[in-house]
Structure formats: C-alpha cells, structure tokens
Amino acid sequence: MIKNTNDGSNNLPSLRIDINYNTCDELPDFSVGPKGTDREKHEAIAKAGFQGIQDGNPELCKEFNLQLTAHARVNEVGDLDDLLPKWKAENYNCATIHLGWGMESDTEMDALVSYVLEISAKNNFPIYIETHRATITQDLFRTVELTKRFPEIRFNGDFSHWYTGQEMVYGGIENKWDFIQPVFNRVSFMHGRIGNPGCIQVNVTDDKNLEYVMHFKEMWKRSFLGFLKTAKPGDYICFTVELLKADIFYARTIPTDSGEQEEGDRWQQALLYKEIVQECWEAASNEFYS
C-alpha cells in the first residue's frame, strides 16, 4: 500500500495546508501577493501561515521552516528511478505525479501503476497519482476500475479536472459522488482549485456559497473522511492550494480598458482557500469522531 505522509509523532491524524509554488508565478500587478525574488516569495508564504510548498526551493524551505513536496510527470516505467533518490536526499515528504497520457490500454495502465506502487514501497516514499486531464485518471470510470485492480493505490485528488472536464453536474452530481467514493476513500493528498462546470479555475468570494463551491466542499470533506478511516497516529494529509496563471489557460481573464487581466488575485484566493478547507476538515473530523 502507498503510505500516508507521517510526521513520526503519536498525534491524531491532521491536516497540513500547503501551497504550490506556481500559485505565485507571475501574479498580476494588482495582486497583494509576493512578486519578488524566490527568497521573498518563500518568506511571504511562511508568514501567510502555509506549512509547506510543492516545488519549492529545498534550501529556502529549510531556512523558513517550510515542508517540501514534489511533483513529476511519468510517461514510462523507469521515469522515477533517478528522481526518487534526489527527493529523499532533499527531504521531500512525498510526490504527486501525472501518470500516462490517458490513451493507454488497461494493460499499459496497469504496468504504470504497478511500477509506481513498487518504487514507492521500495523507497518508503509516498507517491500519489493525481486525478488530472490527459493522464490515465482523466476518466471517472477507468479510475474507479483502477481501485478494484489496485486497492492499495492512493491519489492526489484534484477534482477540478473531473468537475469541469467531465461536467460532473450533468445528470446529477450526487450520483457521481457515490460512484467515485472508492477514489475519495483513497485520497492522501489534494490540490486545491475550484472550477465551475465550464471553467477549471474561477474566482471565489467569501460572501457567496455558490453551488459549485458547495460541491467542492463536499468532495473535500468526503476525501478527508476517507483519509481518516485508515489514517494512523502521526499521519497527515496535505491540502495544497494550486491556482495557476492565465497564460496556461487556468485563471480566467476579463476585459479592461488596458486589455485582458486575470479576474482575481490568486494570492488572496489562496488565503481564502485556507479558511474554506479548514472548515471542511473540522466538519469531517467532527463527523468522524462523533
């Protein structure tokens, strides 16, 4: 089984709120977030209360007492062989991966998953397969089938790819939640991004519980409950805010007098996500321990 991340303590299972470093990439001029050097960005992330960075600088993370997680794309068996020693040497906690391109046969998918499970166990290093477009997990059905063949698999749940890419609200989202419950039960890491049925990343306001925001809260809560069902003392789950720039077609843009600009401040959104996900964790914990 792919392990949960664990801090070596006897504490109750916990939530750790991190940020993906690309959230700070090319923030708009109007953003209040950090736009300076890598050092200034790492320092701002630490001061904002995030506990770790995905794809951060190992030396700067150590200096500012930030934890560190990795990510990679894996297309072929063997692609992780050189990365694992590096990640372990630089004290990464875990890694999330985009696995395959989504055009693989079941046999090819199984070979990739078997490789990930084997190398994760061999190196005692958690590797979580991300639910992502253009990967073997792009499809709800095939991903659920994977859990049947590999019950020990564990996921990085980035549900924006399914919510938008597979239009989960079409035909009744409650049916989809029940169908992908085997995935929720195996989430050990999450990417935080909220989309709507037509756009993968949208601006969220703290005074509006829009329907799609409530849907993501439910998916995050279900994932936390799935984690708690099997978590051991010292285990923690990383919720990593990942809000990406418009240049790679994530943040929406709106027209202005001077041209197009991102519709919101990704940094302020990241801080709001911290509050939202903490509420989801508390709701899941109260339900689990009641």
PDB file of C-alpha atoms in Angstrom:
ATOM      1  CA  MET A   1       0.000   0.000   0.000  1.00  0.00           C
ATOM      2  CA  ILE A   2       1.191   3.534  -0.699  1.00  0.00           C
ATOM      3  CA  LYS A   3       1.658   5.119   2.704  1.00  0.00           C
ATOM      4  CA  ASN A   4       0.187   8.327   4.026  1.00  0.00           C
ATOM      5  CA  THR A   5       2.610  11.101   4.861  1.00  0.00           C
ATOM      6  CA  ASN A   6       3.551  10.816   8.544  1.00  0.00           C
ATOM      7  CA  ASP A   7       5.408  13.150  10.909  1.00  0.00           C
ATOM      8  CA  GLY A   8       6.644  10.412  13.243  1.00  0.00           C
ATOM      9  CA  SER A   9       4.509  11.527  16.177  1.00  0.00           C
ATOM     10  CA  ASN A  10       1.669   9.871  18.064  1.00  0.00           C
ATOM     11  CA  ASN A  11      -0.641  12.785  17.319  1.00  0.00           C
ATOM     12  CA  LEU A  12      -4.094  12.356  15.868  1.00  0.00           C
ATOM     13  CA  PRO A  13      -4.237  12.437  12.052  1.00  0.00           C
ATOM     14  CA  SER A  14      -4.117  16.032  10.883  1.00  0.00           C
ATOM     15  CA  LEU A  15      -4.464  18.477   8.015  1.00  0.00           C
ATOM     16  CA  ARG A  16      -1.481  20.400   6.631  1.00  0.00           C
ATOM     17  CA  ILE A  17      -2.200  23.348   4.356  1.00  0.00           C
ATOM     18  CA  ASP A  18       0.479  23.956   1.722  1.00  0.00           C
ATOM     19  CA  ILE A  19       0.746  25.940  -1.473  1.00  0.00           C
ATOM     20  CA  ASN A  20       2.033  25.036  -4.911  1.00  0.00           C
ATOM     21  CA  TYR A  21       4.841  27.441  -5.758  1.00  0.00           C
ATOM     22  CA  ASN A  22       3.345  28.165  -9.186  1.00  0.00           C
ATOM     23  CA  THR A  23       0.463  29.919  -7.424  1.00  0.00           C
ATOM     24  CA  CYS A  24       2.912  32.807  -7.014  1.00  0.00           C
ATOM     25  CA  ASP A  25       4.045  32.683 -10.631  1.00  0.00           C
ATOM     26  CA  GLU A  26       3.574  35.993 -12.457  1.00  0.00           C
ATOM     27  CA  LEU A  27       0.942  37.378 -10.105  1.00  0.00           C
ATOM     28  CA  PRO A  28      -0.937  40.304 -11.691  1.00  0.00           C
ATOM     29  CA  ASP A  29       0.174  43.838 -10.898  1.00  0.00           C
ATOM     30  CA  PHE A  30      -2.913  44.383  -8.748  1.00  0.00           C
ATOM     31  CA  SER A  31      -2.174  41.334  -6.604  1.00  0.00           C
ATOM     32  CA  VAL A  32      -1.117  41.880  -2.996  1.00  0.00           C
ATOM     33  CA  GLY A  33       0.920  38.667  -3.138  1.00  0.00           C
ATOM     34  CA  PRO A  34       4.712  38.322  -3.398  1.00  0.00           C
ATOM     35  CA  LYS A  35       6.268  39.183  -6.763  1.00  0.00           C
ATOM     36  CA  GLY A  36       9.931  39.498  -5.847  1.00  0.00           C
ATOM     37  CA  THR A  37      12.761  37.011  -5.557  1.00  0.00           C
ATOM     38  CA  ASP A  38      12.431  33.362  -4.637  1.00  0.00           C
ATOM     39  CA  ARG A  39      13.578  34.263  -1.124  1.00  0.00           C
ATOM     40  CA  GLU A  40      10.909  36.937  -0.789  1.00  0.00           C
ATOM     41  CA  LYS A  41       8.242  34.566  -2.065  1.00  0.00           C
ATOM     42  CA  HIS A  42       9.232  31.774   0.331  1.00  0.00           C
ATOM     43  CA  GLU A  43       9.296  34.210   3.235  1.00  0.00           C
ATOM     44  CA  ALA A  44       5.838  35.574   2.327  1.00  0.00           C
ATOM     45  CA  ILE A  45       4.443  32.038   2.063  1.00  0.00           C
ATOM     46  CA  ALA A  46       5.752  31.198   5.527  1.00  0.00           C
ATOM     47  CA  LYS A  47       4.410  34.443   7.030  1.00  0.00           C
ATOM     48  CA  ALA A  48       0.984  33.747   5.496  1.00  0.00           C
ATOM     49  CA  GLY A  49       0.757  30.540   7.521  1.00  0.00           C
ATOM     50  CA  PHE A  50       1.280  27.922   4.836  1.00  0.00           C
ATOM     51  CA  GLN A  51       3.173  24.947   6.216  1.00  0.00           C
ATOM     52  CA  GLY A  52       4.836  23.665   3.075  1.00  0.00           C
ATOM     53  CA  ILE A  53       5.474  24.275  -0.619  1.00  0.00           C
ATOM     54  CA  GLN A  54       5.125  21.944  -3.552  1.00  0.00           C
ATOM     55  CA  ASP A  55       8.035  22.543  -5.932  1.00  0.00           C
ATOM     56  CA  GLY A  56       9.682  24.978  -3.552  1.00  0.00           C
ATOM     57  CA  ASN A  57      13.413  25.565  -3.182  1.00  0.00           C
ATOM     58  CA  PRO A  58      14.811  22.978  -0.735  1.00  0.00           C
ATOM     59  CA  GLU A  59      17.342  25.352   0.833  1.00  0.00           C
ATOM     60  CA  LEU A  60      14.847  28.194   1.235  1.00  0.00           C
ATOM     61  CA  CYS A  61      12.194  25.858   2.603  1.00  0.00           C
ATOM     62  CA  LYS A  62      14.671  24.694   5.227  1.00  0.00           C
ATOM     63  CA  GLU A  63      15.572  28.291   6.090  1.00  0.00           C
ATOM     64  CA  PHE A  64      11.952  29.342   6.551  1.00  0.00           C
ATOM     65  CA  ASN A  65      10.853  26.099   8.263  1.00  0.00           C
ATOM     66  CA  LEU A  66       8.628  25.046   5.384  1.00  0.00           C
ATOM     67  CA  GLN A  67       7.984  21.451   4.424  1.00  0.00           C
ATOM     68  CA  LEU A  68       8.517  20.333   0.852  1.00  0.00           C
ATOM     69  CA  THR A  69       6.645  18.162  -1.625  1.00  0.00           C
ATOM     70  CA  ALA A  70       7.452  17.294  -5.237  1.00  0.00           C
ATOM     71  CA  HIS A  71       5.642  16.602  -8.466  1.00  0.00           C
ATOM     72  CA  ALA A  72       6.557  14.955 -11.763  1.00  0.00           C
ATOM     73  CA  ARG A  73       5.159  13.555 -14.987  1.00  0.00           C
ATOM     74  CA  VAL A  74       5.644   9.819 -15.505  1.00  0.00           C
ATOM     75  CA  ASN A  75       5.150   8.513 -19.021  1.00  0.00           C
ATOM     76  CA  GLU A  76       7.121   5.285 -18.930  1.00  0.00           C
ATOM     77  CA  VAL A  77       8.162   2.620 -16.462  1.00  0.00           C
ATOM     78  CA  GLY A  78      11.513   3.773 -15.102  1.00  0.00           C
ATOM     79  CA  ASP A  79      10.856   7.526 -15.202  1.00  0.00           C
ATOM     80  CA  LEU A  80      11.062   7.796 -11.395  1.00  0.00           C
ATOM     81  CA  ASP A  81      14.277   5.837 -10.956  1.00  0.00           C
ATOM     82  CA  ASP A  82      16.532   8.906 -10.886  1.00  0.00           C
ATOM     83  CA  LEU A  83      14.066  11.234  -9.154  1.00  0.00           C
ATOM     84  CA  LEU A  84      13.421   9.161  -6.024  1.00  0.00           C
ATOM     85  CA  PRO A  85      16.999   9.352  -4.648  1.00  0.00           C
ATOM     86  CA  LYS A  86      17.010  13.128  -5.241  1.00  0.00           C
ATOM     87  CA  TRP A  87      13.693  13.647  -3.471  1.00  0.00           C
ATOM     88  CA  LYS A  88      14.770  11.577  -0.485  1.00  0.00           C
ATOM     89  CA  ALA A  89      18.159  13.288  -0.257  1.00  0.00           C
ATOM     90  CA  GLU A  90      16.493  16.719  -0.214  1.00  0.00           C
ATOM     91  CA  ASN A  91      13.909  15.700   2.407  1.00  0.00           C
ATOM     92  CA  TYR A  92      10.779  15.896   0.323  1.00  0.00           C
ATOM     93  CA  ASN A  93       7.758  14.485   2.195  1.00  0.00           C
ATOM     94  CA  CYS A  94       6.060  12.928  -0.839  1.00  0.00           C
ATOM     95  CA  ALA A  95       5.417  13.443  -4.534  1.00  0.00           C
ATOM     96  CA  THR A  96       2.373  13.702  -6.766  1.00  0.00           C
ATOM     97  CA  ILE A  97       2.514  12.552 -10.368  1.00  0.00           C
ATOM     98  CA  HIS A  98       0.732  12.881 -13.693  1.00  0.00           C
ATOM     99  CA  LEU A  99       0.737   9.283 -14.873  1.00  0.00           C
ATOM    100  CA  GLY A 100       0.471   8.455 -18.571  1.00  0.00           C
ATOM    101  CA  TRP A 101      -1.350  10.404 -21.262  1.00  0.00           C
ATOM    102  CA  GLY A 102      -4.820   8.833 -20.990  1.00  0.00           C
ATOM    103  CA  MET A 103      -4.549   6.905 -24.236  1.00  0.00           C
ATOM    104  CA  GLU A 104      -3.108   3.754 -22.662  1.00  0.00           C
ATOM    105  CA  SER A 105      -4.785   0.364 -22.733  1.00  0.00           C
ATOM    106  CA  ASP A 106      -5.753  -1.202 -19.411  1.00  0.00           C
ATOM    107  CA  THR A 107      -2.673  -3.406 -19.660  1.00  0.00           C
ATOM    108  CA  GLU A 108      -0.433  -0.381 -20.169  1.00  0.00           C
ATOM    109  CA  MET A 109      -2.163   1.477 -17.341  1.00  0.00           C
ATOM    110  CA  ASP A 110      -1.649  -1.462 -15.003  1.00  0.00           C
ATOM    111  CA  ALA A 111       2.054  -1.629 -15.837  1.00  0.00           C
ATOM    112  CA  LEU A 112       2.466   2.052 -14.950  1.00  0.00           C
ATOM    113  CA  VAL A 113       0.520   1.742 -11.704  1.00  0.00           C
ATOM    114  CA  SER A 114       2.415  -1.408 -10.704  1.00  0.00           C
ATOM    115  CA  TYR A 115       5.677   0.440 -11.245  1.00  0.00           C
ATOM    116  CA  VAL A 116       4.565   3.358  -9.058  1.00  0.00           C
ATOM    117  CA  LEU A 117       3.405   1.038  -6.278  1.00  0.00           C
ATOM    118  CA  GLU A 118       6.640  -0.928  -6.404  1.00  0.00           C
ATOM    119  CA  ILE A 119       9.012   2.026  -6.377  1.00  0.00           C
ATOM    120  CA  SER A 120       7.013   3.797  -3.670  1.00  0.00           C
ATOM    121  CA  ALA A 121       7.205   0.752  -1.384  1.00  0.00           C
ATOM    122  CA  LYS A 122      10.859   0.022  -2.229  1.00  0.00           C
ATOM    123  CA  ASN A 123      11.916   3.558  -1.293  1.00  0.00           C
ATOM    124  CA  ASN A 124       9.444   4.013   1.582  1.00  0.00           C
ATOM    125  CA  PHE A 125       8.338   7.218  -0.117  1.00  0.00           C
ATOM    126  CA  PRO A 126       4.685   8.158  -0.766  1.00  0.00           C
ATOM    127  CA  ILE A 127       3.788   8.777  -4.399  1.00  0.00           C
ATOM    128  CA  TYR A 128       0.245   9.907  -5.112  1.00  0.00           C
ATOM    129  CA  ILE A 129      -1.319   9.595  -8.558  1.00  0.00           C
ATOM    130  CA  GLU A 130      -3.152  12.785  -9.473  1.00  0.00           C
ATOM    131  CA  THR A 131      -6.664  12.871 -10.898  1.00  0.00           C
ATOM    132  CA  HIS A 132      -5.835  15.002 -13.907  1.00  0.00           C
ATOM    133  CA  ARG A 133      -6.764  15.575 -17.519  1.00  0.00           C
ATOM    134  CA  ALA A 134      -4.518  13.958 -20.131  1.00  0.00           C
ATOM    135  CA  THR A 135      -3.491  11.167 -17.764  1.00  0.00           C
ATOM    136  CA  ILE A 136      -4.712   7.643 -17.023  1.00  0.00           C
ATOM    137  CA  THR A 137      -7.041   9.087 -14.344  1.00  0.00           C
ATOM    138  CA  GLN A 138      -8.830  11.549 -16.617  1.00  0.00           C
ATOM    139  CA  ASP A 139     -11.923   9.330 -16.679  1.00  0.00           C
ATOM    140  CA  LEU A 140     -14.117   8.599 -13.646  1.00  0.00           C
ATOM    141  CA  PHE A 141     -14.974   5.077 -14.764  1.00  0.00           C
ATOM    142  CA  ARG A 142     -11.438   3.929 -15.556  1.00  0.00           C
ATOM    143  CA  THR A 143     -10.143   5.424 -12.309  1.00  0.00           C
ATOM    144  CA  VAL A 144     -12.737   3.581 -10.230  1.00  0.00           C
ATOM    145  CA  GLU A 145     -11.848   0.398 -12.102  1.00  0.00           C
ATOM    146  CA  LEU A 146      -8.205   1.000 -11.157  1.00  0.00           C
ATOM    147  CA  THR A 147      -9.169   0.948  -7.479  1.00  0.00           C
ATOM    148  CA  LYS A 148     -10.645  -2.511  -7.986  1.00  0.00           C
ATOM    149  CA  ARG A 149      -7.453  -3.870  -9.542  1.00  0.00           C
ATOM    150  CA  PHE A 150      -5.166  -1.944  -7.204  1.00  0.00           C
ATOM    151  CA  PRO A 151      -6.928  -1.299  -3.889  1.00  0.00           C
ATOM    152  CA  GLU A 152      -3.604  -0.137  -2.416  1.00  0.00           C
ATOM    153  CA  ILE A 153      -3.424   2.834  -4.805  1.00  0.00           C
ATOM    154  CA  ARG A 154      -3.543   6.334  -3.317  1.00  0.00           C
ATOM    155  CA  PHE A 155      -4.464   9.586  -5.049  1.00  0.00           C
ATOM    156  CA  ASN A 156      -3.797  13.276  -5.177  1.00  0.00           C
ATOM    157  CA  GLY A 157      -7.364  14.471  -5.584  1.00  0.00           C
ATOM    158  CA  ASP A 158      -7.535  17.423  -7.961  1.00  0.00           C
ATOM    159  CA  PHE A 159     -11.241  17.296  -8.605  1.00  0.00           C
ATOM    160  CA  SER A 160     -11.393  20.408 -10.770  1.00  0.00           C
ATOM    161  CA  HIS A 161     -10.255  18.253 -13.692  1.00  0.00           C
ATOM    162  CA  TRP A 162     -13.254  15.978 -13.286  1.00  0.00           C
ATOM    163  CA  TYR A 163     -15.765  18.611 -12.214  1.00  0.00           C
ATOM    164  CA  THR A 164     -15.179  20.674 -15.344  1.00  0.00           C
ATOM    165  CA  GLY A 165     -13.629  18.166 -17.735  1.00  0.00           C
ATOM    166  CA  GLN A 166     -16.361  15.580 -17.207  1.00  0.00           C
ATOM    167  CA  GLU A 167     -19.135  18.044 -16.358  1.00  0.00           C
ATOM    168  CA  MET A 168     -19.964  16.234 -13.143  1.00  0.00           C
ATOM    169  CA  VAL A 169     -23.163  18.198 -12.550  1.00  0.00           C
ATOM    170  CA  TYR A 170     -24.686  16.856 -15.770  1.00  0.00           C
ATOM    171  CA  GLY A 171     -27.029  14.038 -14.815  1.00  0.00           C
ATOM    172  CA  GLY A 172     -26.882  14.656 -11.068  1.00  0.00           C
ATOM    173  CA  ILE A 173     -23.661  15.181  -9.153  1.00  0.00           C
ATOM    174  CA  GLU A 174     -24.793  13.073  -6.192  1.00  0.00           C
ATOM    175  CA  ASN A 175     -24.694  10.034  -8.468  1.00  0.00           C
ATOM    176  CA  LYS A 176     -21.115  10.880  -9.404  1.00  0.00           C
ATOM    177  CA  TRP A 177     -20.092  11.291  -5.754  1.00  0.00           C
ATOM    178  CA  ASP A 178     -21.419   7.859  -4.882  1.00  0.00           C
ATOM    179  CA  PHE A 179     -19.747   6.332  -7.927  1.00  0.00           C
ATOM    180  CA  ILE A 180     -16.298   7.765  -7.160  1.00  0.00           C
ATOM    181  CA  GLN A 181     -16.472   7.057  -3.425  1.00  0.00           C
ATOM    182  CA  PRO A 182     -13.682   4.439  -3.871  1.00  0.00           C
ATOM    183  CA  VAL A 183     -11.489   7.320  -5.022  1.00  0.00           C
ATOM    184  CA  PHE A 184     -12.473   9.563  -2.099  1.00  0.00           C
ATOM    185  CA  ASN A 185     -11.555   6.660   0.189  1.00  0.00           C
ATOM    186  CA  ARG A 186      -8.025   6.649  -1.249  1.00  0.00           C
ATOM    187  CA  VAL A 187      -7.142  10.344  -1.278  1.00  0.00           C
ATOM    188  CA  SER A 188      -3.946  11.084   0.669  1.00  0.00           C
ATOM    189  CA  PHE A 189      -3.138  14.489  -0.869  1.00  0.00           C
ATOM    190  CA  MET A 190      -5.196  17.219  -2.512  1.00  0.00           C
ATOM    191  CA  HIS A 191      -4.729  20.075  -4.917  1.00  0.00           C
ATOM    192  CA  GLY A 192      -6.965  22.987  -4.033  1.00  0.00           C
ATOM    193  CA  ARG A 193      -8.679  24.546  -7.007  1.00  0.00           C
ATOM    194  CA  ILE A 194     -12.349  25.336  -7.548  1.00  0.00           C
ATOM    195  CA  GLY A 195     -13.903  25.354 -11.002  1.00  0.00           C
ATOM    196  CA  ASN A 196     -17.405  25.545 -12.362  1.00  0.00           C
ATOM    197  CA  PRO A 197     -18.972  23.261 -14.996  1.00  0.00           C
ATOM    198  CA  GLY A 198     -17.437  25.313 -17.822  1.00  0.00           C
ATOM    199  CA  CYS A 199     -14.115  26.630 -16.458  1.00  0.00           C
ATOM    200  CA  ILE A 200     -11.485  24.810 -14.443  1.00  0.00           C
ATOM    201  CA  GLN A 201     -10.458  27.757 -12.205  1.00  0.00           C
ATOM    202  CA  VAL A 202     -12.816  30.531 -11.151  1.00  0.00           C
ATOM    203  CA  ASN A 203     -12.737  33.333  -8.630  1.00  0.00           C
ATOM    204  CA  VAL A 204     -14.409  32.537  -5.310  1.00  0.00           C
ATOM    205  CA  THR A 205     -15.829  35.164  -2.951  1.00  0.00           C
ATOM    206  CA  ASP A 206     -16.181  34.631   0.764  1.00  0.00           C
ATOM    207  CA  ASP A 207     -19.703  36.041   0.891  1.00  0.00           C
ATOM    208  CA  LYS A 208     -21.234  33.704  -1.676  1.00  0.00           C
ATOM    209  CA  ASN A 209     -21.713  29.958  -1.253  1.00  0.00           C
ATOM    210  CA  LEU A 210     -22.174  29.339  -4.946  1.00  0.00           C
ATOM    211  CA  GLU A 211     -23.408  25.888  -5.857  1.00  0.00           C
ATOM    212  CA  TYR A 212     -20.109  24.790  -7.342  1.00  0.00           C
ATOM    213  CA  VAL A 213     -18.234  25.951  -4.218  1.00  0.00           C
ATOM    214  CA  MET A 214     -20.541  23.788  -2.116  1.00  0.00           C
ATOM    215  CA  HIS A 215     -19.836  20.865  -4.442  1.00  0.00           C
ATOM    216  CA  PHE A 216     -16.093  21.195  -3.902  1.00  0.00           C
ATOM    217  CA  LYS A 217     -16.572  21.475  -0.151  1.00  0.00           C
ATOM    218  CA  GLU A 218     -18.465  18.194  -0.249  1.00  0.00           C
ATOM    219  CA  MET A 219     -15.756  16.471  -2.287  1.00  0.00           C
ATOM    220  CA  TRP A 220     -13.034  17.746   0.042  1.00  0.00           C
ATOM    221  CA  LYS A 221     -14.984  16.644   3.101  1.00  0.00           C
ATOM    222  CA  ARG A 222     -15.559  13.181   1.615  1.00  0.00           C
ATOM    223  CA  SER A 223     -11.834  12.913   0.904  1.00  0.00           C
ATOM    224  CA  PHE A 224     -10.951  13.894   4.458  1.00  0.00           C
ATOM    225  CA  LEU A 225     -13.341  11.275   5.797  1.00  0.00           C
ATOM    226  CA  GLY A 226     -11.781   8.684   3.502  1.00  0.00           C
ATOM    227  CA  PHE A 227      -8.340   9.614   4.790  1.00  0.00           C
ATOM    228  CA  LEU A 228      -9.430   9.455   8.438  1.00  0.00           C
ATOM    229  CA  LYS A 229     -10.881   5.971   8.023  1.00  0.00           C
ATOM    230  CA  THR A 230      -7.431   4.435   7.522  1.00  0.00           C
ATOM    231  CA  ALA A 231      -5.099   7.085   8.999  1.00  0.00           C
ATOM    232  CA  LYS A 232      -2.708   6.139  11.782  1.00  0.00           C
ATOM    233  CA  PRO A 233      -1.187   8.313  14.531  1.00  0.00           C
ATOM    234  CA  GLY A 234       1.126  10.898  13.014  1.00  0.00           C
ATOM    235  CA  ASP A 235      -0.454  10.702   9.554  1.00  0.00           C
ATOM    236  CA  TYR A 236      -1.308  13.986   7.876  1.00  0.00           C
ATOM    237  CA  ILE A 237      -2.917  14.952   4.598  1.00  0.00           C
ATOM    238  CA  CYS A 238      -1.574  17.868   2.550  1.00  0.00           C
ATOM    239  CA  PHE A 239      -4.101  20.219   1.028  1.00  0.00           C
ATOM    240  CA  THR A 240      -2.001  22.166  -1.462  1.00  0.00           C
ATOM    241  CA  VAL A 241      -3.550  25.285  -2.950  1.00  0.00           C
ATOM    242  CA  GLU A 242      -2.743  25.323  -6.663  1.00  0.00           C
ATOM    243  CA  LEU A 243      -4.076  28.360  -8.528  1.00  0.00           C
ATOM    244  CA  LEU A 244      -2.358  28.804 -11.864  1.00  0.00           C
ATOM    245  CA  LYS A 245      -1.858  31.741 -14.182  1.00  0.00           C
ATOM    246  CA  ALA A 246      -3.893  32.693 -17.243  1.00  0.00           C
ATOM    247  CA  ASP A 247      -1.021  32.101 -19.667  1.00  0.00           C
ATOM    248  CA  ILE A 248      -1.504  28.350 -19.260  1.00  0.00           C
ATOM    249  CA  PHE A 249      -5.299  28.649 -19.524  1.00  0.00           C
ATOM    250  CA  TYR A 250      -6.258  28.229 -15.861  1.00  0.00           C
ATOM    251  CA  ALA A 251      -7.125  31.645 -14.408  1.00  0.00           C
ATOM    252  CA  ARG A 252      -9.928  33.313 -16.315  1.00  0.00           C
ATOM    253  CA  THR A 253      -9.367  36.753 -17.791  1.00  0.00           C
ATOM    254  CA  ILE A 254     -11.705  39.715 -18.049  1.00  0.00           C
ATOM    255  CA  PRO A 255     -11.513  42.677 -20.445  1.00  0.00           C
ATOM    256  CA  THR A 256     -10.317  46.015 -19.082  1.00  0.00           C
ATOM    257  CA  ASP A 257      -9.538  49.393 -20.622  1.00  0.00           C
ATOM    258  CA  SER A 258      -5.896  48.369 -20.902  1.00  0.00           C
ATOM    259  CA  GLY A 259      -6.533  44.844 -22.175  1.00  0.00           C
ATOM    260  CA  GLU A 260      -7.157  41.466 -20.550  1.00  0.00           C
ATOM    261  CA  GLN A 261      -6.350  40.716 -16.924  1.00  0.00           C
ATOM    262  CA  GLU A 262      -6.893  37.824 -14.535  1.00  0.00           C
ATOM    263  CA  GLU A 263     -10.308  38.076 -12.912  1.00  0.00           C
ATOM    264  CA  GLY A 264      -8.980  37.786  -9.363  1.00  0.00           C
ATOM    265  CA  ASP A 265      -5.941  37.878  -7.115  1.00  0.00           C
ATOM    266  CA  ARG A 266      -4.646  34.305  -6.886  1.00  0.00           C
ATOM    267  CA  TRP A 267      -2.793  35.140  -3.677  1.00  0.00           C
ATOM    268  CA  GLN A 268      -5.907  36.421  -1.898  1.00  0.00           C
ATOM    269  CA  GLN A 269      -7.783  33.417  -3.244  1.00  0.00           C
ATOM    270  CA  ALA A 270      -5.135  31.128  -1.745  1.00  0.00           C
ATOM    271  CA  LEU A 271      -5.648  32.736   1.665  1.00  0.00           C
ATOM    272  CA  LEU A 272      -9.419  32.299   1.335  1.00  0.00           C
ATOM    273  CA  TYR A 273      -8.935  28.625   0.415  1.00  0.00           C
ATOM    274  CA  LYS A 274      -7.063  28.165   3.719  1.00  0.00           C
ATOM    275  CA  GLU A 275     -10.204  29.204   5.571  1.00  0.00           C
ATOM    276  CA  ILE A 276     -12.549  27.120   3.422  1.00  0.00           C
ATOM    277  CA  VAL A 277     -10.543  23.905   3.680  1.00  0.00           C
ATOM    278  CA  GLN A 278     -10.083  24.302   7.428  1.00  0.00           C
ATOM    279  CA  GLU A 279     -13.872  24.389   7.749  1.00  0.00           C
ATOM    280  CA  CYS A 280     -14.127  21.216   5.632  1.00  0.00           C
ATOM    281  CA  TRP A 281     -11.534  19.457   7.802  1.00  0.00           C
ATOM    282  CA  GLU A 282     -13.331  20.424  11.002  1.00  0.00           C
ATOM    283  CA  ALA A 283     -16.652  19.220   9.601  1.00  0.00           C
ATOM    284  CA  ALA A 284     -15.120  15.896   8.566  1.00  0.00           C
ATOM    285  CA  SER A 285     -13.326  15.466  11.899  1.00  0.00           C
ATOM    286  CA  ASN A 286     -16.465  16.224  13.885  1.00  0.00           C
ATOM    287  CA  GLU A 287     -18.419  13.688  11.838  1.00  0.00           C
ATOM    288  CA  PHE A 288     -15.698  11.045  12.070  1.00  0.00           C
ATOM    289  CA  TYR A 289     -15.081  11.333  15.817  1.00  0.00           C
ATOM    290  CA  SER A 290     -18.706  11.845  16.858  1.00  0.00           C
TER     291      SER A 290
END
